[in-house]
mmCIF file of C-alpha atoms in Angstrom:
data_model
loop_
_atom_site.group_PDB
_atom_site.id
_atom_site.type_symbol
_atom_site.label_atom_id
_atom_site.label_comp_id
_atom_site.label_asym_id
_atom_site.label_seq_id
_atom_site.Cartn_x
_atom_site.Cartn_y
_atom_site.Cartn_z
ATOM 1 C CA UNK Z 129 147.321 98.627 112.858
ATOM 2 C CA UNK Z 130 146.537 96.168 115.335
ATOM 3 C CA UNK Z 131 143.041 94.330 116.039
ATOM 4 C CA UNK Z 132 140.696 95.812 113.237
ATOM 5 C CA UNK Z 133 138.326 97.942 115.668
ATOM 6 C CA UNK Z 134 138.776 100.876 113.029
ATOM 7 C CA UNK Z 135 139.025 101.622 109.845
ATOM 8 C CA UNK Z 136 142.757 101.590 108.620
ATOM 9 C CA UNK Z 137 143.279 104.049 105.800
ATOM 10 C CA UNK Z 138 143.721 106.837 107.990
ATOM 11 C CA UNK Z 139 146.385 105.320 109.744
ATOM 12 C CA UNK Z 140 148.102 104.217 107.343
ATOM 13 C CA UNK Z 141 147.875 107.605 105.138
ATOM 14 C CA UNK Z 142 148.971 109.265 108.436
ATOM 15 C CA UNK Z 143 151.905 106.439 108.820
ATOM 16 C CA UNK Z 144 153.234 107.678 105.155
ATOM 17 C CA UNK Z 145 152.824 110.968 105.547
ATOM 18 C CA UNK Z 146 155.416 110.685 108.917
ATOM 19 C CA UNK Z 147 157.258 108.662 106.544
ATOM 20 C CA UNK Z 148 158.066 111.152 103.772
ATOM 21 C CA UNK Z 149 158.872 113.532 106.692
ATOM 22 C CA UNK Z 150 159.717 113.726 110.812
ATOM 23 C CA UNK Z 151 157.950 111.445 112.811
ATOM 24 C CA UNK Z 152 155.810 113.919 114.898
ATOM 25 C CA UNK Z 153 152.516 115.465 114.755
ATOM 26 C CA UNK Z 154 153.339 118.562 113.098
ATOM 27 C CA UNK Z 155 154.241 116.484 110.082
ATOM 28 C CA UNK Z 156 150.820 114.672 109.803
ATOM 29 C CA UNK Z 157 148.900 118.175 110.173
ATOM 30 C CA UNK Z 158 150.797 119.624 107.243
ATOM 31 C CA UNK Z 159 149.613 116.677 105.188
ATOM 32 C CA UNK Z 160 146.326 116.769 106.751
ATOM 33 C CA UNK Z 161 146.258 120.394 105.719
ATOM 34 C CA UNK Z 162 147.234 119.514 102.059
ATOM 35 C CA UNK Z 163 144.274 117.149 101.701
ATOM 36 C CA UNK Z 164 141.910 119.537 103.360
ATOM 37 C CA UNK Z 165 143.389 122.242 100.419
ATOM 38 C CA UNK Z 166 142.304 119.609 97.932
ATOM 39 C CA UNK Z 167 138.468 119.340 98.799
ATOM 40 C CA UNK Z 168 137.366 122.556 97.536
ATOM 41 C CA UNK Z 169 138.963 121.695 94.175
ATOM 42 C CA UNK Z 170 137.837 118.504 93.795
ATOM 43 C CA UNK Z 171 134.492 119.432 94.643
ATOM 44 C CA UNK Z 172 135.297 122.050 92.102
ATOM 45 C CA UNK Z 173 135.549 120.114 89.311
ATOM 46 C CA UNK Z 174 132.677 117.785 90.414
ATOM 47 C CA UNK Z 175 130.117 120.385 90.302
ATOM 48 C CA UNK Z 176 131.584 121.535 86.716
ATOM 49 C CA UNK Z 177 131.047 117.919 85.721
ATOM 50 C CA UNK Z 178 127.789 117.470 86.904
ATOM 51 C CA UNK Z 179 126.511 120.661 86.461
ATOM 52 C CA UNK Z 180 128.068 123.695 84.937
ATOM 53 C CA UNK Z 181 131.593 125.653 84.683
ATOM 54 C CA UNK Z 182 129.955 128.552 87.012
ATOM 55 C CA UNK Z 183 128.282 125.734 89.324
ATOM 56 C CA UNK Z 184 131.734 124.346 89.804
ATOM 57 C CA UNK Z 185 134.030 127.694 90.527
ATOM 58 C CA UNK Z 186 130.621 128.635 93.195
ATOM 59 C CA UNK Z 187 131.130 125.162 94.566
ATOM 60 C CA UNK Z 188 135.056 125.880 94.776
ATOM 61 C CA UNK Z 189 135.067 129.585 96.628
ATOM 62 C CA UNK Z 190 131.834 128.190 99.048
ATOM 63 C CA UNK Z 191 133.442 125.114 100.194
ATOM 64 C CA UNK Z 192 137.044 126.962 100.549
ATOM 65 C CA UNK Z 193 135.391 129.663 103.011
ATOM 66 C CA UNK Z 194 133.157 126.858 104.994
ATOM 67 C CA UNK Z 195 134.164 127.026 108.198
ATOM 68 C CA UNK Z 196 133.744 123.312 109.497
ATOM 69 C CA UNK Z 197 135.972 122.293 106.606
ATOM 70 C CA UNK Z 198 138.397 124.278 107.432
ATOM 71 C CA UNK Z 199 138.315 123.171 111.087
ATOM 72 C CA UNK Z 200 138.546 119.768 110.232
ATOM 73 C CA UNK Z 201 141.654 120.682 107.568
ATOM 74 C CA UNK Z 202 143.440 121.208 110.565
ATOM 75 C CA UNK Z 203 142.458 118.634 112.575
ATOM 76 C CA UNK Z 204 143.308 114.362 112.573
ATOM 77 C CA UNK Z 205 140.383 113.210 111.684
ATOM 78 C CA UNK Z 206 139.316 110.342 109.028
ATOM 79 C CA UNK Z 207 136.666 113.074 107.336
ATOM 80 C CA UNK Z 208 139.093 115.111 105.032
ATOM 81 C CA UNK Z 209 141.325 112.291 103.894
ATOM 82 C CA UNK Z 210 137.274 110.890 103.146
ATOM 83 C CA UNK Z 211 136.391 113.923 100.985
ATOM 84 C CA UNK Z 212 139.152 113.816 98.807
ATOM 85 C CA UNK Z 213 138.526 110.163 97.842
ATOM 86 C CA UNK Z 214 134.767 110.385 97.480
ATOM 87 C CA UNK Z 215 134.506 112.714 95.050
ATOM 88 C CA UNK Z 216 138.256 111.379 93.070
ATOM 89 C CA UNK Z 217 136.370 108.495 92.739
ATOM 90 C CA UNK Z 218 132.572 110.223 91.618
ATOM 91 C CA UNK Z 219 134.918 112.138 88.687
ATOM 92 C CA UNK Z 220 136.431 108.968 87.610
ATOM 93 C CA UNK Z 221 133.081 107.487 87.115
ATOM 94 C CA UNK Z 222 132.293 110.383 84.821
ATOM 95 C CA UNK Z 223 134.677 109.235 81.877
ATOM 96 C CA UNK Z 224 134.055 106.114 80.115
ATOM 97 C CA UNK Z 225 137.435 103.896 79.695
ATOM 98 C CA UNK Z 226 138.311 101.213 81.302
ATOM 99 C CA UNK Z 227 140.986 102.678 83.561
ATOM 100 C CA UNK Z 228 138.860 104.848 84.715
ATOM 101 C CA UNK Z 229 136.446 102.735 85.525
ATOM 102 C CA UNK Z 230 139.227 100.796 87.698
ATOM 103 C CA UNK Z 231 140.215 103.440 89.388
ATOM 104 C CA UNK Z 232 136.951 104.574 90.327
ATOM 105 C CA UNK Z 233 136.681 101.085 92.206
ATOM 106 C CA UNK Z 234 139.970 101.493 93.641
ATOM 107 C CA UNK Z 235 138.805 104.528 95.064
ATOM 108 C CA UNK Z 236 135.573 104.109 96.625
ATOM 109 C CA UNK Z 237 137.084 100.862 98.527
ATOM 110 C CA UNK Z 238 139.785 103.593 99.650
ATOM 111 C CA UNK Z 239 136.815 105.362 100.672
ATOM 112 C CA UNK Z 240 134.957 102.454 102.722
ATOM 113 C CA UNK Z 241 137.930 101.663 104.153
ATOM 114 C CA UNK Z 242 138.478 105.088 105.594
ATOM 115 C CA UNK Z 243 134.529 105.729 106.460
ATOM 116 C CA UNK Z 244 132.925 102.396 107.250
ATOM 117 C CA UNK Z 245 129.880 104.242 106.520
ATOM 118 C CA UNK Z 246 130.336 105.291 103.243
ATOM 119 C CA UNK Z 247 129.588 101.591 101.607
ATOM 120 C CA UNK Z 248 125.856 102.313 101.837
ATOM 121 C CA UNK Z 249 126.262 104.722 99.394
ATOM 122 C CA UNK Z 250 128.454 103.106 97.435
ATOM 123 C CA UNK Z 251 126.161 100.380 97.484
ATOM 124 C CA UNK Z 252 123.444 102.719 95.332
ATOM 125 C CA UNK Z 253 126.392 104.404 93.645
ATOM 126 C CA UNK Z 254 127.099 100.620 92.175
ATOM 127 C CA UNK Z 255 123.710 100.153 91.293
ATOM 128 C CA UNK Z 256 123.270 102.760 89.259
ATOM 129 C CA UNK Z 257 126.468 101.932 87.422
ATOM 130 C CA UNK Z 258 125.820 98.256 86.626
ATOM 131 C CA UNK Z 259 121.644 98.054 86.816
ATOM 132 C CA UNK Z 260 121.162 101.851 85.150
ATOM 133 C CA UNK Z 261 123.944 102.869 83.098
ATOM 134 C CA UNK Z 262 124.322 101.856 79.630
ATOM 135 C CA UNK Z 263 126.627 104.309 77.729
ATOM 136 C CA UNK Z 264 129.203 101.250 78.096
ATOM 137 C CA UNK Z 265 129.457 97.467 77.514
ATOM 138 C CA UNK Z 266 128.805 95.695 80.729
ATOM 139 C CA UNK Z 267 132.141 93.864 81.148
ATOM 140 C CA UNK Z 268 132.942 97.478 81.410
ATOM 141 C CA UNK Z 269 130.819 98.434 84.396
ATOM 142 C CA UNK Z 270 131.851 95.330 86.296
ATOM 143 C CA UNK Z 271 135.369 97.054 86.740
ATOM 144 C CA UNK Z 272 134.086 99.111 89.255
ATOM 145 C CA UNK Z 273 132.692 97.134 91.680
ATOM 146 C CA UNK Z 274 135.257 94.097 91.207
ATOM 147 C CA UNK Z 275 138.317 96.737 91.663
ATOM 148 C CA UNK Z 276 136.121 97.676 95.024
ATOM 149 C CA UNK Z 277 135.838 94.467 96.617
ATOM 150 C CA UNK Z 278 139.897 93.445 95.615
ATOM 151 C CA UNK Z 279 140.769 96.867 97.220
ATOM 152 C CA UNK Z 280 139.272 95.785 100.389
ATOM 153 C CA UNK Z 281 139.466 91.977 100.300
ATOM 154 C CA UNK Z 282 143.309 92.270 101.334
ATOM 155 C CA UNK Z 283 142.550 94.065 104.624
ATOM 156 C CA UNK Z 284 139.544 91.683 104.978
ATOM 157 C CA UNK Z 285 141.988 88.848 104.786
ATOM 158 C CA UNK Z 286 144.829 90.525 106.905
ATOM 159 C CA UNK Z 287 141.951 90.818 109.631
ATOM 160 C CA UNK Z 288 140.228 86.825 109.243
ATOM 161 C CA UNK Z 289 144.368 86.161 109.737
ATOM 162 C CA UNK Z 290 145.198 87.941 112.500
ATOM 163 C CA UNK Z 291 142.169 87.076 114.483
ATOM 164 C CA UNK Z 292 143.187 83.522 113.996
ATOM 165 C CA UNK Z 293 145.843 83.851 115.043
ATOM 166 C CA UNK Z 294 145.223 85.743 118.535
ATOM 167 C CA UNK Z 295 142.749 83.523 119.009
ATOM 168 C CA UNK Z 296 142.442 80.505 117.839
ATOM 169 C CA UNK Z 297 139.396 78.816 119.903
ATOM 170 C CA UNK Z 298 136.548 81.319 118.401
ATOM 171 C CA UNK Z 299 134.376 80.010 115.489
ATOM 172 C CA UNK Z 300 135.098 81.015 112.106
ATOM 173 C CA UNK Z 301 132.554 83.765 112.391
ATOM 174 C CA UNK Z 302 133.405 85.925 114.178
ATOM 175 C CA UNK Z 303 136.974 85.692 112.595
ATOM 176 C CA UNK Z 304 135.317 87.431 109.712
ATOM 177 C CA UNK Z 305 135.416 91.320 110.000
ATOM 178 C CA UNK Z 306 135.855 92.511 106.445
ATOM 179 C CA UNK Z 307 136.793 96.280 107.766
ATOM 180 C CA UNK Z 308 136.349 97.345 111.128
ATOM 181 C CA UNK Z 309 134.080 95.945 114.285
ATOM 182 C CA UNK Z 310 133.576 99.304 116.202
ATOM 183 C CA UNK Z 311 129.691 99.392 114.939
ATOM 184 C CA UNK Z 312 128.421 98.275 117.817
ATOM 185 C CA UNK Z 313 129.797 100.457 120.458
ATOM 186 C CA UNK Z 314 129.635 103.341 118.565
ATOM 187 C CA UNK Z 315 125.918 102.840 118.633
ATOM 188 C CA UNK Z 316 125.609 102.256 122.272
ATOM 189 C CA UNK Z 317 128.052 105.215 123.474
ATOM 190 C CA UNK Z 318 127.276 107.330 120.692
ATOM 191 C CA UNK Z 319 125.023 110.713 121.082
ATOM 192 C CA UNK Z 320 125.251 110.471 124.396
ATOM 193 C CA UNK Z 321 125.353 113.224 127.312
ATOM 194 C CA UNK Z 322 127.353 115.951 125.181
ATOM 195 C CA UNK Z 323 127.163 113.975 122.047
ATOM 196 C CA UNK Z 324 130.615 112.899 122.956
ATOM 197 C CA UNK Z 325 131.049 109.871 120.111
ATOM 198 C CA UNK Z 326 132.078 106.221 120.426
ATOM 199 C CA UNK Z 327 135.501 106.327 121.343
ATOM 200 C CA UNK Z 328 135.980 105.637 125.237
ATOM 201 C CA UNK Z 329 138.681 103.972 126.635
ATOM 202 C CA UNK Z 330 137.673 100.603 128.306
ATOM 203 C CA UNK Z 331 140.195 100.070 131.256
ATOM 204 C CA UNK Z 332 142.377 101.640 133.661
ATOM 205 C CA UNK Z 333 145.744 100.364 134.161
ATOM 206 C CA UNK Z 334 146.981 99.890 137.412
ATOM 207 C CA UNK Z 335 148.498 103.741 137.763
ATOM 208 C CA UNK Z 336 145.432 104.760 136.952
ATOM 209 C CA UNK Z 337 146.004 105.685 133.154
ATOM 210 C CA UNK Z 338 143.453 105.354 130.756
ATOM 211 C CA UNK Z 339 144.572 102.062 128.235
ATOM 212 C CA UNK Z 340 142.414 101.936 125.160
ATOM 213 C CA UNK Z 341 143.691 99.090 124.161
ATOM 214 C CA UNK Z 342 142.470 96.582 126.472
ATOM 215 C CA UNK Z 343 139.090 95.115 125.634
ATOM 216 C CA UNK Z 344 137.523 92.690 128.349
ATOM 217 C CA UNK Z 345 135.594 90.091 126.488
ATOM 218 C CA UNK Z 346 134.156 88.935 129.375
ATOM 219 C CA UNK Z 347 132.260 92.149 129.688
ATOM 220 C CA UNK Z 348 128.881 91.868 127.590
ATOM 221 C CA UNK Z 349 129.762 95.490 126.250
ATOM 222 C CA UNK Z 350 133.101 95.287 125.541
ATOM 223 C CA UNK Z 351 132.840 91.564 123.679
ATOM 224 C CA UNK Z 352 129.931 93.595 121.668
ATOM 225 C CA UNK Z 353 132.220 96.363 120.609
ATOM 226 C CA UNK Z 354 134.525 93.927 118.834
ATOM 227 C CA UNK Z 355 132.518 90.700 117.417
ATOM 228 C CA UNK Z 356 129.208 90.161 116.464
ATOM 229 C CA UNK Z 357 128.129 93.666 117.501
ATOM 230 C CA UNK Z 358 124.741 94.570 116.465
ATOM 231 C CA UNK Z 359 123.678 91.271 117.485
ATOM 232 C CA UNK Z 360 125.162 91.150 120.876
ATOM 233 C CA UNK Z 361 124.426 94.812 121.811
ATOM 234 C CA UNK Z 362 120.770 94.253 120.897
ATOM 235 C CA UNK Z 363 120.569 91.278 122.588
ATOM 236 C CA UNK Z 364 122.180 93.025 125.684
ATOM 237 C CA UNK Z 365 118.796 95.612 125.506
ATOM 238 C CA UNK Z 366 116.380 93.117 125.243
ATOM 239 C CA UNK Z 367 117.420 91.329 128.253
ATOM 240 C CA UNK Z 368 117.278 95.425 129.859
ATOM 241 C CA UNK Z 369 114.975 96.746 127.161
ATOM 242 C CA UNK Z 370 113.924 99.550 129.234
ATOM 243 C CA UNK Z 371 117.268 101.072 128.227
ATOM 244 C CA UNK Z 372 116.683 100.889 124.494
ATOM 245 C CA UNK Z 373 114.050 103.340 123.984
ATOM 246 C CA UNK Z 374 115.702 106.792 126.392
ATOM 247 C CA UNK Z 375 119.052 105.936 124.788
ATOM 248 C CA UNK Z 376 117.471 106.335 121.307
ATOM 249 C CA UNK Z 377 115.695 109.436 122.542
ATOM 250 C CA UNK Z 378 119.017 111.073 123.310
ATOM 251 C CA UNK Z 379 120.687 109.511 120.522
ATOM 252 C CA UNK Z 380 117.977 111.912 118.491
ATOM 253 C CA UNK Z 381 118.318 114.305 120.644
ATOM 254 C CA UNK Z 382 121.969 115.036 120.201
ATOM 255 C CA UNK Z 383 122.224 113.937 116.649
ATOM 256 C CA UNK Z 384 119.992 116.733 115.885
ATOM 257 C CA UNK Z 385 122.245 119.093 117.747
ATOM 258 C CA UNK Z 386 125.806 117.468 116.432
ATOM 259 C CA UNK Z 387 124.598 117.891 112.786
ATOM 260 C CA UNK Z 388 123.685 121.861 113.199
ATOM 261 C CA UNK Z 389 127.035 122.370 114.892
ATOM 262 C CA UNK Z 390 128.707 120.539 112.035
ATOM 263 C CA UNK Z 391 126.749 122.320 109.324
ATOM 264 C CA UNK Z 392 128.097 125.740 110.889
ATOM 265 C CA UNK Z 393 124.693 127.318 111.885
ATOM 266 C CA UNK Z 394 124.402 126.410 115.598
ATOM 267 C CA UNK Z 395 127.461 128.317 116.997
ATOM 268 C CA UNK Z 396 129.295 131.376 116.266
ATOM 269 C CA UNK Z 397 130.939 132.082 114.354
ATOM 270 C CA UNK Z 398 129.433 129.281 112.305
ATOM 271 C CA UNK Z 399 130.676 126.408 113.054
ATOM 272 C CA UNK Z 400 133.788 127.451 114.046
ATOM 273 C CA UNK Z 401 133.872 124.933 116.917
ATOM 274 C CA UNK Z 402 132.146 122.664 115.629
ATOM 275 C CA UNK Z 403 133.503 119.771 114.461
ATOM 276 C CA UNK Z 404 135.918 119.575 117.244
ATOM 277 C CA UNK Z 405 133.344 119.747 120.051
ATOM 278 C CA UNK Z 406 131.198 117.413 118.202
ATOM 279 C CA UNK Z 407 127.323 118.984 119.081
ATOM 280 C CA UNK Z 408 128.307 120.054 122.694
ATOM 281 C CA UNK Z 409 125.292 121.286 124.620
ATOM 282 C CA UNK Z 410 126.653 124.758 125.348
ATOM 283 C CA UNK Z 411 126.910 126.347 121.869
ATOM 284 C CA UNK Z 412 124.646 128.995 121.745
ATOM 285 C CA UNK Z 413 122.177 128.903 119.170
ATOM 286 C CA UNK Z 414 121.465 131.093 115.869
ATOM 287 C CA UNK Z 415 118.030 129.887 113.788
ATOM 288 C CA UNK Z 416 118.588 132.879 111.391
ATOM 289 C CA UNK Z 417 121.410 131.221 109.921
ATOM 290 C CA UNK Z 418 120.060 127.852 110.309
ATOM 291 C CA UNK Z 419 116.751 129.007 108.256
ATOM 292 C CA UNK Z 420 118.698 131.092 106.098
ATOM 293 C CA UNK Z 421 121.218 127.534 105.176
ATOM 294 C CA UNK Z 422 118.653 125.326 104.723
ATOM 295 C CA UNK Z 423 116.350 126.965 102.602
ATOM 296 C CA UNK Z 424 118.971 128.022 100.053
ATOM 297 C CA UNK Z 425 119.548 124.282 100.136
ATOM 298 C CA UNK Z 426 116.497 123.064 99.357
ATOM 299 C CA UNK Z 427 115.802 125.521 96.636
ATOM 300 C CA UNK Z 428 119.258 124.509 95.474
ATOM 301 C CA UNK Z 429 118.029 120.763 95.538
ATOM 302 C CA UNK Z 430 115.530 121.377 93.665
ATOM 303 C CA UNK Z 431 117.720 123.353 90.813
ATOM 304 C CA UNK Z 432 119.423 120.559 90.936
ATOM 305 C CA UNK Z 433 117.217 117.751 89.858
ATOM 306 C CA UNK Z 434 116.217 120.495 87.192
ATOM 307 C CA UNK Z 435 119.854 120.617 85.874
ATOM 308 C CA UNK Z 436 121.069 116.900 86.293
ATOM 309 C CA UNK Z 437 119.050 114.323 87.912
ATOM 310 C CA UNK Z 438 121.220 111.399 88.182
ATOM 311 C CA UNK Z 439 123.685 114.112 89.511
ATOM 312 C CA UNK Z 440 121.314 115.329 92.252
ATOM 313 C CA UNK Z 441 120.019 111.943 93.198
ATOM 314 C CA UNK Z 442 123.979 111.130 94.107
ATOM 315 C CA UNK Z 443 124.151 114.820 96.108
ATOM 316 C CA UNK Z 444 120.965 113.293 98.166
ATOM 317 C CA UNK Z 445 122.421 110.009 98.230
ATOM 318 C CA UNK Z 446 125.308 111.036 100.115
ATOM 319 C CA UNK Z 447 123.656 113.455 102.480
ATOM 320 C CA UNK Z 448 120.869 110.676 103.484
ATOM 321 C CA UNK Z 449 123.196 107.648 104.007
ATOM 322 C CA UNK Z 450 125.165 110.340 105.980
ATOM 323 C CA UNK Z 451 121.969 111.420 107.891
ATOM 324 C CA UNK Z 452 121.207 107.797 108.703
ATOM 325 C CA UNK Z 453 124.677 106.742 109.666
ATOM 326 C CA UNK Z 454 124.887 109.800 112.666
ATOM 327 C CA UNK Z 455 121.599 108.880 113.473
ATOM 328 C CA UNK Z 456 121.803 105.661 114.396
ATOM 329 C CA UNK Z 457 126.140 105.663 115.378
ATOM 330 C CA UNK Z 458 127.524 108.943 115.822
ATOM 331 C CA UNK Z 459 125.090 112.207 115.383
ATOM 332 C CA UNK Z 460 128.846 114.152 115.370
ATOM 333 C CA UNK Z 461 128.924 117.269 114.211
ATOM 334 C CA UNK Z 462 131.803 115.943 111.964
ATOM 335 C CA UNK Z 463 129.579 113.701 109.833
ATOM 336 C CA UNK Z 464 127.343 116.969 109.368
ATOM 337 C CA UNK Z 465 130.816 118.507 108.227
ATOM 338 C CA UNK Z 466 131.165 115.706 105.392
ATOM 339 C CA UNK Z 467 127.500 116.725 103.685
ATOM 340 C CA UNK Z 468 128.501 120.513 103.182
ATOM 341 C CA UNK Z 469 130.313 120.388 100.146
ATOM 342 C CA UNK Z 470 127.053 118.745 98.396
ATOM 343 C CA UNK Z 471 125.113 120.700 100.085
ATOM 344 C CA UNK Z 472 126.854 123.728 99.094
ATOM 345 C CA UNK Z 473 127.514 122.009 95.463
ATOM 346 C CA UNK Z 474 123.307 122.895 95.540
ATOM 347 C CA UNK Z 475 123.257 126.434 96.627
ATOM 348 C CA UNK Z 476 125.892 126.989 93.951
ATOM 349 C CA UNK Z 477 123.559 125.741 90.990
ATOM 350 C CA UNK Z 478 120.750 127.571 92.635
ATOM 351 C CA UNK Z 479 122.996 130.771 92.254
ATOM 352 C CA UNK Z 480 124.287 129.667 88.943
ATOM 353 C CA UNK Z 481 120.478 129.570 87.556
ATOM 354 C CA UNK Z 482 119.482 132.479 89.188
ATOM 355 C CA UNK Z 483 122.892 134.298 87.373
ATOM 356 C CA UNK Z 484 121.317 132.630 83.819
ATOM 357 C CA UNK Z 485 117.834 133.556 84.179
ATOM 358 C CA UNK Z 486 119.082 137.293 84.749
#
């Protein structure tokens, strides 16, 4: 697992999977393509918990033919093993006993530590449950959030250790990385030129092969991408801060683009491409389908909040913390790919109303 730059749980659900069979990539595709089978249930069965029996088999058959999703089924990426967790850990929180409500916790800090990103959510998810809720004493909801943070204190304490240990002469704080310390470059190399992410390799070794494991900490950059990042890397712009403002402009620019790939209504045929080319500036266009998406969605939204509020308010939730994480890190079409099943978890309630009202 080595220095925590990342989030581990993919790696390590990757590591099992070669475990159980042959160490090689076909192995960890078949798995990945297991888990990817699994969304369209689970999402399933959240939609008939939150909503209705019909909401939830819509939910099921839209999500299974969804293009992106399917794309990213077959691909190694962190996003499906994070859409089986998220909503394991959402139908958990629907029942009422106690080891459910550990499990739930357990979960969702699965769920951070596969997709950093997900905490802020999480982090309105938990309020809800200890601030809102009252079906159950509150010893009760405390489960939830304790079984979090002792899901993810071990990795934060594996990372304080190691760090220590490599190097000994930094100051306590930046020892402390309770997940992963990529934040920071992702935000200054993501949504760039072809909305190519945050993942660039930092050195060449002397044969001239690219070695993404060396970080210079010498370089202002490089010691950003690892400790104290959003600190550093803002510091770094306001001594040039007439490179802040045009790298947030294209950071918009291509976010906007990565999340209509990801969504499936930029490129033909829908999204096909999408998630693996991340918003690439050569997909050809089609508004149609981008007006047709997004006003079933809204109208679905809004049957939503007429069905189940607390239900919908999660379903936006989601899809905003998403929004805001691409904006500001990523703007992938990939994180685009992670709001559809909500998103589509909306059209099918606006279909299963207008099926009732018939």
């Amino acid at each position: 697992l080595g220095l925590p730059y990342r989030p581990p749980m993919t790696n390590i659900f990757l590591a099992l999977a070669m475990k159980v069979g042959s160490f090689n990539y076909l192995t960890a595709h078949i798995w990945n393509v297991i888990l990817g089978a699994l969304v369209p249930v689970l999402f399933g069965l959240l939609g008939t918990r939150w909503f209705s029996y019909r909401t939830g088999v819509i939910t099921g058959w839209l999500t299974t033919a969804a293009f992106p999703l399917i794309i990213l089924s077959g691909t190694l990426t962190s996003e499906t093993l994070l859409l089986v967790l998220l909503p394991t850990a959402l139908l958990l929180l629907e029942r009422s006993g106690p080891k459910a409500m550990a499990l739930s916790g357990i979960f969702m800090g699965l769920a951070i530590l596969t997709r950093v990103e997900t905490a802020l959510f999480f982090l309105i998810v938990l309020i809800w449950q200890i601030v809102i809720r009252r079906d159950m004493p509150l010893k009760r909801r405390l489960l939830v959030p304790l079984c979090l943070v002792l899901t993810i204190l071990p990795w934060s304490i594996r990372n304080s250790v190691l760090l220590h240990d490599q190097y000994p002469q930094w100051p306590i704080h930046r020892k402390i990385v309770p997940i992963s310390a990529n934040g920071s470059l992702n935000f200054y190399l993501g949504n760039g030129p072809m909305a190519s992410g945050g993942y660039r390799s930092f050195t060449r070794s002397n044969s001239g092969i690219l070695k993404n494991d060396t970080i210079d900490f010498n370089d202002p950059i490089h010691n950003a991408a690892f400790f104290d990042g959003y600190q550093e890397v803002f510091d770094y712009h306001y001594v040039y801060p007439g490179r802040l403002l045009p790298l947030m402009k294209n950071k918009f620019r291509f976010y906007t683009r990565g999340y209509r790939v990801g969504l499936g209504v930029t490129n033909a045929p829908w999204g096909l491409r999408g998630p693996m080319r991340r918003g690439d500036i050569w997909t050809t266009e089609n508004r149609t389908a981008a007006i047709v998406f997004l006003v079933l969605w809204h109208l679905g939204m809004i049957a939503t909040f007429r069905c189940n509020r607390r239900s919908a308010f999660f379903a936006v939730a989601f899809i905003t913390t998403g929004l805001l994480a691409a904006m500001i890190y990523f703007g992938l079409a990939r994180n685009a790919a992670m709001s559809l099943p909500f998103m589509i978890m909306a059209i099918a309630c606006l279909l299963d109303n207008l099926i009732c009202s018939k």
